[in-house]
DNA sequence: CGTCCTCTTGACCTAATGGTCAAATTAATT
DNA sequence: AATTAATTTGACCATTAGGTCAAGAGGACG
């Protein structure tokens, strides 16, 4: 999974592979292990030994691939926002407004289901003040939100969507969908323990919620 | 604030004060400082020295009042769930359904505004698997949710509320409201930096959202 | 005002943890 | 096969952090 989170230095110029076979494999294993660990216990709660163990390496060997614990964390975070926002980017100004938004919410829910670790990693980062991600949030994220909020506002102005605050609408979609990843243990504890069935219910609920709230009178 | 989170041993039998004036003051200061610290940096990211410093005590002195870091954390968590669920408890089966739910959501939002630290403390706990709170979640919380879900289901059966999944409805209220506390830095980074004005907007948005989605056709 | 109990602290201990390093081992390359 | 470069690791180090302890300072009260 963290494949998506790894910056590939040489995407434009495949001059020198730079990454040997072994390197690629081990970096990969480290990021995978770290994602697991960080999502579970947070940055401070995760030890290098634990990551190394999960990755099947010795600690010094891990540090041969990443300069520090921070570096591992940073590598994970680097690609995360992009990955996370892909569905929002895909929201099409030329589509049918209600469908676009419902689709967005459902895609986001699906991501929460398939990538709960990424969601938790992100949640932890924001919860503790976004020390690493602030620039990306204030830059690209804000730009994207501004853009899409404008699209939604347009739809509303055209009467194709019941009027409400576009930004808070987006927040509510983030909140309701990520909730199923970030508060997973709580959700599971409060529902019957049928395997992931609740994601289907959640999808139905959210579709109903947003369809009712946004379909123009 | 953590006054509410402190277990008062002697509520029924005021036999022995047990708590001296100094004790009350210092325990209080410690919990207040710890709430700040834990909410900001999480359990593992918070040091006893930091708490002691914030509380204006020496570390050994802090440990005179609480046996361990765990104990401080536990003391904070102990009262938290009760405090957190008070608004849901207040939801009245005899009230007007839509109003009851909208009121609940708005109360919850208000709590997120007034007690963001408590919200973050809770979020961190759940995010990392609820190691301390699981019993309370599976016990009292689940019971309360079951009870209120039944009330909501009743309302829906009576046609006084548009039908949908009651539990997921509750989750959505938790998610959308707590989002403003837990993801505060993100919310602020994406909106104009007007002081807490966004809580008013959020209230309007949420009221609209739930009113539209729940008012029977 | 002396005694007992509460409170406070400086010094100290130990375990955990992030990180280093030189030496050894293994893969590439010629 | 030899040489070079990449990879791996055991031993080590320094710092941090949770927690202890014995002794001292402060308060309550007969």
XYZ file of C-alpha atoms (C1' of nucleotides) in Angstrom, chain D:
30
model
C 38.147 -15.012 -9.472
C 39.209 -10.679 -8.019
C 37.827 -6.260 -6.968
C 34.612 -2.962 -5.759
C 30.347 -1.348 -4.064
C 26.246 -2.299 -1.471
C 24.237 -4.281 2.547
C 24.003 -6.025 7.262
C 24.951 -6.300 12.059
C 26.904 -6.611 16.986
C 28.564 -3.639 20.175
C 28.258 0.755 21.882
C 26.901 5.512 23.263
C 24.189 9.448 25.062
C 19.906 11.137 26.234
C 15.492 10.969 27.840
C 12.082 9.790 30.867
C 9.459 7.258 34.454
C 9.984 6.491 38.928
C 12.269 6.115 43.930
C 13.971 7.800 48.297
C 15.457 9.947 52.252
C 15.622 14.127 54.198
C 13.900 18.741 54.782
C 10.168 22.499 54.944
C 5.611 23.787 56.060
C 1.147 23.517 58.248
C -2.413 21.908 61.756
C -3.570 21.498 66.310
C -3.560 20.089 71.146
